[in-house]
Amino acid sequence: MLEKTTRINYLFDFYQALLTPKQRSYMSLYYLDDLSLGEIADEYEVSRQAVYDNIKRTEAMLEEYEEKLQLFHKFLERGNIIEQMEKCLRDNELDSTKLGKYLVLLKELD
Amino acid sequence: MLEKTTRINYLFDFYQALLTPKQRSYMSLYYLDDLSLGEIADEYEVSRQAVYDNIKRTEAMLEEYEEKLQLFHKFLERGNIIEQMEKCLRDNELDSTKLGKYLVLLKELD
């Protein structure tokens, strides 16, 4: 299991287009710019609790999107396959049958 | 531009997890099972217009998801790259620099 912040950062990357502008702002300030809940609350003139609730809800939405679309999961799987292919190329192991099998795996992920 | 039905079928494939059960049923009966609006209306005991409106709204949602997430677009791009790599393998053109460049393109799509 990835560290939670790293995971949320990835999910945010994949699904931020589905969030509202406010959700995007809070998440970006909290996770990317590393502002505290209090600092975000001050900036938006809302309570710290309101910011906290919004961020928790957004995190849950991101996990729900991931459950439905699996974009992060597929990204990791694809990354593994590509890494193995790159290793073949580096090692000059240019076996077209083996490389072809990796390509089949890549297509199956789509 | 792909024929509309083909495009909607693909978009449905990519985004159906984000639709409601009713939206999924109507779309599936109309686009996959090729039922008419009237037949779907009879089955659900609603008006033909209600089915039509629901399907049009769902189509618009699918296009909106595609605009935001570009899953179908990326699928096509990835398919092109993989096809070119498969051609290299078939032609026994096992050039690790060239194959490596295709892998970079694949990674950039994620």
Short mmCIF file of C-alpha atoms in Angstrom, two decimals:
data_model
loop_
_atom_site.label_atom_id
_atom_site.label_comp_id
_atom_site.label_asym_id
_atom_site.label_seq_id
_atom_site.Cartn_x
_atom_site.Cartn_y
_atom_site.Cartn_z
CA MET A 1 0.00 0.00 0.00
CA LEU A 2 1.35 3.37 -1.05
CA GLU A 3 1.64 6.10 1.52
CA LYS A 4 -1.75 7.82 1.70
CA THR A 5 -0.59 11.27 0.57
CA THR A 6 1.13 9.82 -2.48
CA ARG A 7 -1.96 7.85 -3.39
CA ILE A 8 -4.27 10.87 -3.00
CA ASN A 9 -1.88 12.94 -5.11
CA TYR A 10 -2.08 10.39 -7.90
CA LEU A 11 -5.86 10.07 -7.67
CA PHE A 12 -6.13 13.86 -7.73
CA ASP A 13 -4.00 13.89 -10.87
CA PHE A 14 -6.23 11.38 -12.61
CA TYR A 15 -9.65 12.64 -11.53
CA GLN A 16 -9.30 16.36 -10.80
CA ALA A 17 -11.20 17.20 -14.01
CA LEU A 18 -14.28 15.63 -12.38
CA LEU A 19 -14.12 17.83 -9.27
CA THR A 20 -15.66 21.26 -8.72
CA PRO A 21 -13.34 24.31 -8.83
CA LYS A 22 -13.60 24.67 -5.04
CA GLN A 23 -12.75 21.02 -4.44
CA ARG A 24 -9.79 21.38 -6.77
CA SER A 25 -8.57 24.51 -4.97
CA TYR A 26 -8.77 23.03 -1.46
CA MET A 27 -7.09 19.79 -2.54
CA SER A 28 -4.38 21.60 -4.42
CA LEU A 29 -3.61 23.97 -1.53
CA TYR A 30 -3.63 21.15 1.00
CA TYR A 31 -1.85 18.38 -0.91
CA LEU A 32 0.33 20.19 -3.45
CA ASP A 33 1.12 23.49 -1.70
CA ASP A 34 1.11 21.90 1.74
CA LEU A 35 -0.99 24.62 3.39
CA SER A 36 -2.63 23.75 6.74
CA LEU A 37 -6.42 23.47 7.12
CA GLY A 38 -6.33 26.72 9.14
CA GLU A 39 -4.45 28.59 6.44
CA ILE A 40 -6.91 27.45 3.76
CA ALA A 41 -9.84 28.38 6.04
CA ASP A 42 -8.38 31.89 6.48
CA GLU A 43 -7.88 32.34 2.76
CA TYR A 44 -11.46 31.33 1.95
CA GLU A 45 -13.00 32.92 5.04
CA VAL A 46 -14.69 29.69 6.11
CA SER A 47 -14.27 27.52 9.20
CA ARG A 48 -11.43 25.05 9.55
CA GLN A 49 -14.08 22.35 9.93
CA ALA A 50 -15.68 23.27 6.61
CA VAL A 51 -12.34 22.90 4.83
CA TYR A 52 -11.69 19.59 6.58
CA ASP A 53 -15.13 18.21 5.65
CA ASN A 54 -14.75 19.30 2.05
CA ILE A 55 -11.32 17.67 1.72
CA LYS A 56 -12.51 14.41 3.36
CA ARG A 57 -15.51 14.27 1.02
CA THR A 58 -13.30 14.93 -1.98
CA GLU A 59 -10.89 12.18 -0.94
CA ALA A 60 -13.83 9.77 -0.71
CA MET A 61 -15.00 10.85 -4.17
CA LEU A 62 -11.54 10.25 -5.62
CA GLU A 63 -11.51 6.73 -4.15
CA GLU A 64 -14.98 6.13 -5.57
CA TYR A 65 -13.88 7.24 -9.04
CA GLU A 66 -10.87 4.96 -8.78
CA GLU A 67 -13.09 2.06 -7.77
CA LYS A 68 -15.20 2.67 -10.87
CA LEU A 69 -12.59 3.57 -13.48
CA GLN A 70 -9.33 2.08 -12.15
CA LEU A 71 -7.20 4.67 -13.91
CA PHE A 72 -4.48 4.70 -11.26
CA HIS A 73 -4.43 0.91 -11.04
CA LYS A 74 -4.09 0.58 -14.82
CA PHE A 75 -1.41 3.26 -14.86
CA LEU A 76 0.64 1.22 -12.39
CA GLU A 77 0.09 -2.00 -14.34
CA ARG A 78 1.05 -0.33 -17.60
CA GLY A 79 4.10 1.17 -15.94
CA ASN A 80 5.23 -2.31 -14.82
CA ILE A 81 4.90 -3.75 -18.31
CA ILE A 82 6.69 -0.82 -19.94
CA GLU A 83 9.48 -1.09 -17.37
CA GLN A 84 9.98 -4.77 -18.23
CA MET A 85 10.09 -3.93 -21.93
CA GLU A 86 12.63 -1.18 -21.29
CA LYS A 87 14.75 -3.69 -19.40
CA CYS A 88 14.65 -6.03 -22.43
CA LEU A 89 15.79 -3.17 -24.67
CA ARG A 90 18.57 -2.15 -22.27
CA ASP A 91 19.80 -5.74 -22.01
CA ASN A 92 19.59 -6.02 -25.80
CA GLU A 93 17.23 -8.93 -25.34
CA LEU A 94 15.36 -8.24 -28.57
CA ASP A 95 13.07 -11.27 -28.70
CA SER A 96 10.03 -10.40 -30.82
CA THR A 97 7.88 -13.15 -29.25
CA LYS A 98 8.58 -11.90 -25.74
CA LEU A 99 8.12 -8.24 -26.67
CA GLY A 100 4.93 -9.16 -28.53
CA LYS A 101 3.52 -10.74 -25.38
CA TYR A 102 4.11 -7.55 -23.45
CA LEU A 103 2.23 -5.62 -26.15
CA VAL A 104 -0.71 -8.02 -25.80
CA LEU A 105 -0.73 -7.38 -22.04
CA LEU A 106 -0.74 -3.63 -22.69
CA LYS A 107 -3.72 -3.94 -25.03
CA GLU A 108 -5.63 -6.05 -22.53
CA LEU A 109 -5.39 -3.21 -20.02
CA ASP A 110 -7.45 -0.93 -22.26
CA MET B 1 -14.71 11.27 -37.37
CA LEU B 2 -16.02 7.86 -36.37
CA GLU B 3 -19.58 6.98 -37.09
CA LYS B 4 -21.67 8.27 -34.17
CA THR B 5 -22.96 4.89 -32.98
CA THR B 6 -19.47 3.44 -32.87
CA ARG B 7 -18.21 6.44 -30.92
CA ILE B 8 -21.07 6.26 -28.40
CA ASN B 9 -20.48 2.54 -27.99
CA TYR B 10 -16.85 3.19 -27.12
CA LEU B 11 -17.67 6.05 -24.77
CA PHE B 12 -20.28 3.86 -23.09
CA ASP B 13 -17.64 1.19 -22.65
CA PHE B 14 -15.23 3.60 -20.98
CA TYR B 15 -17.64 5.55 -18.79
CA GLN B 16 -20.59 3.29 -18.04
CA ALA B 17 -19.40 2.82 -14.46
CA LEU B 18 -20.17 6.52 -13.90
CA LEU B 19 -23.78 6.25 -15.07
CA THR B 20 -26.87 5.37 -13.02
CA PRO B 21 -28.35 1.85 -13.40
CA LYS B 22 -31.28 3.26 -15.41
CA GLN B 23 -29.02 5.18 -17.76
CA ARG B 24 -26.94 2.04 -18.25
CA SER B 25 -30.06 -0.06 -19.02
CA TYR B 26 -31.52 2.35 -21.55
CA MET B 27 -28.17 2.81 -23.32
CA SER B 28 -27.47 -0.88 -23.35
CA LEU B 29 -30.92 -1.78 -24.75
CA TYR B 30 -30.74 0.98 -27.36
CA TYR B 31 -27.12 0.75 -28.50
CA LEU B 32 -26.09 -2.82 -27.77
CA ASP B 33 -29.37 -4.75 -28.11
CA ASP B 34 -30.68 -2.42 -30.82
CA LEU B 35 -34.17 -2.04 -29.33
CA SER B 36 -36.28 0.88 -30.56
CA LEU B 37 -37.23 3.79 -28.27
CA GLY B 38 -40.82 2.49 -28.32
CA GLU B 39 -39.77 -1.00 -27.24
CA ILE B 40 -37.72 0.37 -24.35
CA ALA B 41 -40.62 2.65 -23.37
CA ASP B 42 -42.98 -0.36 -23.30
CA GLU B 43 -40.59 -2.40 -21.20
CA TYR B 44 -40.16 0.35 -18.61
CA GLU B 45 -43.74 1.60 -18.84
CA VAL B 46 -42.69 5.18 -19.53
CA SER B 47 -43.25 7.44 -22.54
CA ARG B 48 -41.14 7.15 -25.67
CA GLN B 49 -40.16 10.80 -25.11
CA ALA B 50 -38.87 10.03 -21.60
CA VAL B 51 -36.61 7.30 -22.98
CA TYR B 52 -35.42 9.58 -25.77
CA ASP B 53 -34.63 12.43 -23.36
CA ASN B 54 -32.79 10.10 -21.00
CA ILE B 55 -30.65 8.67 -23.79
CA LYS B 56 -29.82 12.13 -25.22
CA ARG B 57 -28.83 13.36 -21.76
CA THR B 58 -26.68 10.30 -21.21
CA GLU B 59 -24.94 10.76 -24.56
CA ALA B 60 -24.15 14.35 -23.60
CA MET B 61 -22.76 13.14 -20.25
CA LEU B 62 -20.54 10.61 -21.99
CA GLU B 63 -19.14 13.34 -24.25
CA GLU B 64 -18.58 15.54 -21.21
CA TYR B 65 -16.66 12.76 -19.43
CA GLU B 66 -14.58 12.23 -22.55
CA GLU B 67 -13.83 15.95 -22.74
CA LYS B 68 -12.60 15.82 -19.16
CA LEU B 69 -10.79 12.47 -19.04
CA GLN B 70 -9.94 11.70 -22.68
CA LEU B 71 -9.97 7.94 -22.09
CA PHE B 72 -11.20 7.08 -25.57
CA HIS B 73 -8.76 9.49 -27.21
CA LYS B 74 -5.84 8.04 -25.25
CA PHE B 75 -7.01 4.52 -26.05
CA LEU B 76 -6.84 5.34 -29.78
CA GLU B 77 -3.42 6.97 -29.43
CA ARG B 78 -2.06 4.03 -27.47
CA GLY B 79 -3.52 1.66 -30.04
CA ASN B 80 -1.66 3.49 -32.82
CA ILE B 81 1.66 3.30 -31.02
CA ILE B 82 1.22 -0.38 -30.14
CA GLU B 83 0.30 -1.14 -33.75
CA GLN B 84 3.50 0.49 -34.97
CA MET B 85 5.52 -1.51 -32.45
CA GLU B 86 3.80 -4.72 -33.56
CA LYS B 87 4.72 -3.88 -37.14
CA CYS B 88 8.38 -3.50 -36.13
CA LEU B 89 8.25 -6.90 -34.44
CA ARG B 90 6.56 -8.54 -37.45
CA ASP B 91 9.12 -7.02 -39.82
CA ASN B 92 11.88 -8.15 -37.46
CA GLU B 93 12.97 -4.54 -37.21
CA LEU B 94 14.34 -4.93 -33.70
CA ASP B 95 15.92 -1.54 -33.17
CA SER B 96 16.08 -0.81 -29.46
CA THR B 97 16.35 2.97 -29.95
CA LYS B 98 13.25 3.06 -32.12
CA LEU B 99 11.28 0.72 -29.83
CA GLY B 100 12.44 2.75 -26.83
CA LYS B 101 11.02 5.90 -28.38
CA TYR B 102 7.63 4.24 -28.75
CA LEU B 103 7.75 3.29 -25.07
CA VAL B 104 8.43 6.92 -24.16
CA LEU B 105 5.39 7.96 -26.20
CA LEU B 106 3.29 5.38 -24.36
CA LYS B 107 4.43 6.71 -21.00
CA GLU B 108 3.67 10.28 -22.01
CA LEU B 109 0.04 9.31 -22.63
CA ASP B 110 -0.46 8.41 -18.96
#
